[in-house]
Tab-separated table of C-alpha atoms and ligand atoms in Angstrom:
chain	number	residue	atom	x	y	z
G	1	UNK	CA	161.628	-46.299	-46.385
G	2	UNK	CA	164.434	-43.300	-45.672
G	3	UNK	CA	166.961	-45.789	-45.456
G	4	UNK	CA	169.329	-46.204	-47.962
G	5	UNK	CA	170.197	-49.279	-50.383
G	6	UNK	CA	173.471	-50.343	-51.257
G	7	UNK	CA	174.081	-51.744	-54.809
G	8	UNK	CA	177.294	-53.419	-55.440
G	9	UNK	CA	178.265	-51.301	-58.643
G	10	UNK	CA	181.191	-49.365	-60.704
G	11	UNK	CA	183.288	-47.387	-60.326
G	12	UNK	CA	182.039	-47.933	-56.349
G	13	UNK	CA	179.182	-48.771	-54.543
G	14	UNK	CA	175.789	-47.054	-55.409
G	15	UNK	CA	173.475	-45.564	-52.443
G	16	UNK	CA	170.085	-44.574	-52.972
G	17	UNK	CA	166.771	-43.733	-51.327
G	18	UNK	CA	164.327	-46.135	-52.677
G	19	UNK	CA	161.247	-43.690	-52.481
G	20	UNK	CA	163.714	-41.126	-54.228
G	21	UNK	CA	164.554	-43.498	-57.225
G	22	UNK	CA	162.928	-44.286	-60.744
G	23	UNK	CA	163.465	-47.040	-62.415
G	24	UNK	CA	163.388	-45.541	-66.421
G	25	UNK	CA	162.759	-48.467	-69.260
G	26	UNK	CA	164.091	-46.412	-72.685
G	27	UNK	CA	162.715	-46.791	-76.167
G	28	UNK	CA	162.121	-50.900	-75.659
G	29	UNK	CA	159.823	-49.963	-79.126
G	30	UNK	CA	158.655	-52.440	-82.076
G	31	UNK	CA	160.719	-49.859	-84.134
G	32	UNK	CA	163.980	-50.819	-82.501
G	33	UNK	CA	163.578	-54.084	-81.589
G	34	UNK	CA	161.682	-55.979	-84.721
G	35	UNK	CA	162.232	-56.736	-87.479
G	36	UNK	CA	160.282	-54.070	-89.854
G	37	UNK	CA	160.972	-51.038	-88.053
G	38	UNK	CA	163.378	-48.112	-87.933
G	39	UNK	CA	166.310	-50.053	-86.177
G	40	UNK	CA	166.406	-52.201	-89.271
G	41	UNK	CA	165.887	-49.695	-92.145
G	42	UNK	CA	168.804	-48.114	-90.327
G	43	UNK	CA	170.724	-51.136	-91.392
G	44	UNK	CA	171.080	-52.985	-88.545
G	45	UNK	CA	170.572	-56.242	-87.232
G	46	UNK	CA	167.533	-55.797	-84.696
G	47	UNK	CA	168.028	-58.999	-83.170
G	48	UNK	CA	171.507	-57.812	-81.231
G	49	UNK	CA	168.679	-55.662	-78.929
G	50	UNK	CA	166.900	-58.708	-77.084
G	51	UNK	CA	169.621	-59.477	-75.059
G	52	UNK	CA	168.141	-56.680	-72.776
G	53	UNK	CA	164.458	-58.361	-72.826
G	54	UNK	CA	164.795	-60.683	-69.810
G	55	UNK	CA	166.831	-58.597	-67.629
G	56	UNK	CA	164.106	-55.763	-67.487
G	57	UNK	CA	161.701	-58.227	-67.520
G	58	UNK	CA	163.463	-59.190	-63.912
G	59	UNK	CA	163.869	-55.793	-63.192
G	60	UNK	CA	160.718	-54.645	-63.519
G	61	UNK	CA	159.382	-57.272	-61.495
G	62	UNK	CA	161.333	-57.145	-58.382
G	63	UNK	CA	160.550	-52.828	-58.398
G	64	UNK	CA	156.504	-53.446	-59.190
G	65	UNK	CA	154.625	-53.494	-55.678
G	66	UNK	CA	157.970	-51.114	-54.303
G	67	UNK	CA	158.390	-47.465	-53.276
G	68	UNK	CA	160.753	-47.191	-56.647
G	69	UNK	CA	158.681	-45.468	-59.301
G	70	UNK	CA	158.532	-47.186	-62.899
G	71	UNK	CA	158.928	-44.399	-65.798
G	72	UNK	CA	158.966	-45.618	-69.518
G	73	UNK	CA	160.129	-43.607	-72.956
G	74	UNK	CA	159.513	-44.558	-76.590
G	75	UNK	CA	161.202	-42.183	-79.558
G	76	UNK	CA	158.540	-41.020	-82.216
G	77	UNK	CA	156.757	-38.398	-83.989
G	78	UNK	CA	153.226	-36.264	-84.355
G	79	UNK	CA	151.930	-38.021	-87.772
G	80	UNK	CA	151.978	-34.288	-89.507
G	81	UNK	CA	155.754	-34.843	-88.571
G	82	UNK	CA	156.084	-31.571	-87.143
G	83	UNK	CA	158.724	-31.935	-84.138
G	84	UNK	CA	160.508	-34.466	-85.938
G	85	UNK	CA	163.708	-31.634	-87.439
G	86	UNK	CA	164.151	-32.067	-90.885
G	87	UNK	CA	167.657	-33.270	-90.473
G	88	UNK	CA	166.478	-36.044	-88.731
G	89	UNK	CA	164.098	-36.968	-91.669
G	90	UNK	CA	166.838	-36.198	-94.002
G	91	UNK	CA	169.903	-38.109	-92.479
G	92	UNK	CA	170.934	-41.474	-93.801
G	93	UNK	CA	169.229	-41.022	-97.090
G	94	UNK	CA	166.858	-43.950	-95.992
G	95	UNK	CA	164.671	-46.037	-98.344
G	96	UNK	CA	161.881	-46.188	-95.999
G	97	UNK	CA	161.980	-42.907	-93.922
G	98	UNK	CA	160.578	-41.626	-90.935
G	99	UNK	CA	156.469	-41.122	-91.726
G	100	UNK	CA	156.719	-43.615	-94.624
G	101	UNK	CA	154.144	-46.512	-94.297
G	102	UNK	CA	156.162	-50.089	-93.261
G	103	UNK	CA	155.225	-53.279	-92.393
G	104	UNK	CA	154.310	-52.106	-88.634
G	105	UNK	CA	152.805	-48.742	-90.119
G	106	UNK	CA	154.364	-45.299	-90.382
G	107	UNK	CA	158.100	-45.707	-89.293
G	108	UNK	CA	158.886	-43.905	-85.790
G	109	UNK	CA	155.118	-42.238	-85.810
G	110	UNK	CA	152.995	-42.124	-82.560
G	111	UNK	CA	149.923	-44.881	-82.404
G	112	UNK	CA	151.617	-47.049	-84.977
G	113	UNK	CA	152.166	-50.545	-84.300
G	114	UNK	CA	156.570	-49.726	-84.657
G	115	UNK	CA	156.031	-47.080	-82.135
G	116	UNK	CA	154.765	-49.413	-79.497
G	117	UNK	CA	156.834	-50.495	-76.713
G	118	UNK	CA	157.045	-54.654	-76.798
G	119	UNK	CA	154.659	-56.946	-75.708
G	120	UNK	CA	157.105	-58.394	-72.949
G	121	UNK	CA	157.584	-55.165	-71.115
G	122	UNK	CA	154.080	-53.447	-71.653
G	123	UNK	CA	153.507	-50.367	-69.298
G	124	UNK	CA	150.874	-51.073	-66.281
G	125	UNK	CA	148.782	-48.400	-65.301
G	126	UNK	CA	149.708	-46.195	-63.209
G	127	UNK	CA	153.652	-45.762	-65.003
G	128	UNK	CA	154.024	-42.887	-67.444
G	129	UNK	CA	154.906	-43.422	-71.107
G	130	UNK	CA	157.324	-40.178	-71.953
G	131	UNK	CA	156.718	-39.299	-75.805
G	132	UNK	CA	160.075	-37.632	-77.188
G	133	UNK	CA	161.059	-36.506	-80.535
G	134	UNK	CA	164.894	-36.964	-79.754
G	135	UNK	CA	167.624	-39.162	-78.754
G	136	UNK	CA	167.441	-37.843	-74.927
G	137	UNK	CA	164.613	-38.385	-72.337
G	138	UNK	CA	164.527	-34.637	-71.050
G	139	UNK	CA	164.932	-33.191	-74.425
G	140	UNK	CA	161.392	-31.314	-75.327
G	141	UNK	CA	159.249	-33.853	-72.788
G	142	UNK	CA	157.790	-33.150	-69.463
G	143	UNK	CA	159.767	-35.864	-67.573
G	144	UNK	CA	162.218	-33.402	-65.477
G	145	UNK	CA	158.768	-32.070	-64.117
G	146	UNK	CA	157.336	-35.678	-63.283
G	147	UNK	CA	160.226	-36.753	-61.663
G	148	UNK	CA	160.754	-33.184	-59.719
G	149	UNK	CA	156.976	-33.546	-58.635
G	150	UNK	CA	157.753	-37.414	-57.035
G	151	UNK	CA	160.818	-36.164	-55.591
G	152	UNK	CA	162.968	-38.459	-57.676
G	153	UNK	CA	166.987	-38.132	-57.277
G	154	UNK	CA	168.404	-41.313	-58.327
G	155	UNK	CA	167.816	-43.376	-61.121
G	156	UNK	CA	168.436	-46.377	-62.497
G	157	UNK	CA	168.359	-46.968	-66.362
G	158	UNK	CA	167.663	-49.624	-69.006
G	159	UNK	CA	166.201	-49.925	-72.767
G	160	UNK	CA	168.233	-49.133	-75.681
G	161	UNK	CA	170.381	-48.438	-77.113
G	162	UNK	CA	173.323	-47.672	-74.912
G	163	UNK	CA	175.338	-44.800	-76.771
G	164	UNK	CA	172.414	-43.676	-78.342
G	165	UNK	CA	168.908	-42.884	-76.882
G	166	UNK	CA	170.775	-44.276	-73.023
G	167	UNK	CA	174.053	-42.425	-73.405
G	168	UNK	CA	172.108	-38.846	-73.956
G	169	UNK	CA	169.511	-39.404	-71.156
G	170	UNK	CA	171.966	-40.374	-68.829
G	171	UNK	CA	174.463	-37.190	-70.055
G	172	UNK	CA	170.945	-34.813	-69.821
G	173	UNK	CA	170.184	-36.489	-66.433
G	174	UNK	CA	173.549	-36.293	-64.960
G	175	UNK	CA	173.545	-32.444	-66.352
G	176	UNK	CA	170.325	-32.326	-63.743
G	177	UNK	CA	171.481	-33.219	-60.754
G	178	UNK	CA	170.343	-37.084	-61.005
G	179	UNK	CA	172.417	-39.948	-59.417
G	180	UNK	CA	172.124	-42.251	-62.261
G	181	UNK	CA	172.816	-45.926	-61.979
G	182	UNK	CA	173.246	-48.293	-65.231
G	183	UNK	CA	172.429	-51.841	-65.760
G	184	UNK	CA	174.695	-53.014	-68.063
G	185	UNK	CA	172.860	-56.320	-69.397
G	186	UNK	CA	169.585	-54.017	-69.104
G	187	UNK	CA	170.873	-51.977	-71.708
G	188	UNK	CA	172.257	-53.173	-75.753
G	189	UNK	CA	173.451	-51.538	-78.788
G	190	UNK	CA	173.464	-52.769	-82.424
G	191	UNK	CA	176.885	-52.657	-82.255
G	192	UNK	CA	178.506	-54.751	-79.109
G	193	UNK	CA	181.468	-52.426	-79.171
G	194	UNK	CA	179.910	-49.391	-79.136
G	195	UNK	CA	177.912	-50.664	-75.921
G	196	UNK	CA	181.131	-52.109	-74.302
G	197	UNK	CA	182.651	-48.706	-74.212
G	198	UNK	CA	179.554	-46.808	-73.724
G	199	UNK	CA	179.798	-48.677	-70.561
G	200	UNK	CA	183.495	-48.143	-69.695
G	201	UNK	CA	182.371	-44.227	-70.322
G	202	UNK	CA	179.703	-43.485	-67.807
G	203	UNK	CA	181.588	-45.316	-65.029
G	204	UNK	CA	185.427	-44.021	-65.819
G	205	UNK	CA	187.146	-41.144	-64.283
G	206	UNK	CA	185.323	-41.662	-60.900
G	207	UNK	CA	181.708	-42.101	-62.027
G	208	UNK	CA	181.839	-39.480	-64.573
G	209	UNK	CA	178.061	-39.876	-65.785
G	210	UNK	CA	177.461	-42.335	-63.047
G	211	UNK	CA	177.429	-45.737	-61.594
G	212	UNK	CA	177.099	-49.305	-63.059
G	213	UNK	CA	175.912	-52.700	-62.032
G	214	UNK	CA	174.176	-55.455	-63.459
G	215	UNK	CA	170.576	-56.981	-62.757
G	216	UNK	CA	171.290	-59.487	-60.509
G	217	UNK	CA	173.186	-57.168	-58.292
G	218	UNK	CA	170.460	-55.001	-58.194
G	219	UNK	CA	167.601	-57.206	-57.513
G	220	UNK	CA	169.786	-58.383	-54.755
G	221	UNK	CA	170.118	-55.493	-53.534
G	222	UNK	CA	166.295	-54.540	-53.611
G	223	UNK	CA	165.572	-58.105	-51.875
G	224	UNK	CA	163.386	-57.226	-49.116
G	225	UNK	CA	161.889	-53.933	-49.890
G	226	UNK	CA	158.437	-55.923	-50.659
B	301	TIU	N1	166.303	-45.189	-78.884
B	301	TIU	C1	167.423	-45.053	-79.612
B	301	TIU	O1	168.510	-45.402	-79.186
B	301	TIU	N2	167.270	-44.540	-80.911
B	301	TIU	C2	168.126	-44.803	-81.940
B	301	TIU	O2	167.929	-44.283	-83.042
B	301	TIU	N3	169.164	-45.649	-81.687
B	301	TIU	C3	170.091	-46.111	-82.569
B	301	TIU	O3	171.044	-46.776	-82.125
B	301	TIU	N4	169.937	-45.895	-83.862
């Protein structure tokens, strides 16, 4: 369909191309989101995250069986460790680091049972899982070239957690030309006012990063497409 959508949204109304959008699903890991995992050994309170569980789940739903493409992320490491900077190992002087063995296996470290994205949103086939080392989705991964190769211009984000692995994907995609659009319940932070004004960020000074709108507004706005 060339035609374009309309999504009620903030700072004003968002237009896109459905065969020109991705829907991305960020970090929704074990790591981040149970408890056990890197979220927690960060010190914070992992349960704060699964406000975003339902509205993806929703999300993802209404876009399966669409034209809009379905891209997923999750943060990690090589198990030698080697793109993972040693700053990163070194910062917050953590008990259990990066690499160390936890109750879900080695903390933040590919095909460990932390590193896996969570049983309620599990990738079907057919939707690329991004591997990155850092906090943003272009940074070091091959996902400009995926979404270059579909013809992707807009898209609309979710996962966790808003000022961190959200806020630099949308800044990276934003830096790239991309129309991005955020779901605000899609999205949480340990700390609620850190998200709150994550939020008031992307959408002040006329869209600065981009748009945002909520779940139900966009399924609405999606009705129909199927
Ligand atoms: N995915 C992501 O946001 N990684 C983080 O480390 N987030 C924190 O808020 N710590």
């Amino acid at each position: 369909m060339n035609e374009k959508i309309v999504v009620k949204a903030e700072p004003y109304d968002f237009e896109f191309e459905p065969r020109a959008t991705a829907l991305m699903v960020i970090d929704m890991q074990n790591d981040f989101l149970k408890p056990g995992g890197f979220g927690e050994f960060l010190g914070n309170d992992v349960s704060l995250l699964r406000r975003a569980i339902e509205p993806i789940r929703n999300v993802l739903s209404a876009v399966r069986g669409t034209e809009i493409k379905v891209i997923h992320t999750r943060e990690g490491h090589r198990p030698d460790l080697s793109d993972c900077p040693p700053s990163k190992l070194r910062r917050g002087r953590l008990k259990i680091r990066i690499g160390d063995e936890g109750p879900m296996g080695r903390v933040l470290v590919r095909g460990q049972k932390g590193h896996e994205i969570i049983d309620e949103l599990k990738p079907l086939e057919g939707e690329p899982v991004i591997d990155k080392p850092g906090k943003g989705s272009f940074y070091a991964t091959d996902l400009h070239l995926i979404l270059q190769n579909w013809g992707i211009k807009y898209l609309v984000i979710t996962g966790v957690t808003t000022e961190v692995c959200v806020h630099t994907t949308v800044r990276e995609a934003n830096d790239r030309g991309y129309e991005c659009l955020v779901l605000e319940d899609c999205v949480a932070s340990y700390f609620p006012e850190f998200h709150e004004v994550g939020i008031k960020m992307i959408k002040a000074q006329g869209g600065i990063f981009g748009w945002v709108s909520d779940s139900k507004r966009f399924i609405e706005a999606i009705r129909g497409l199927k």
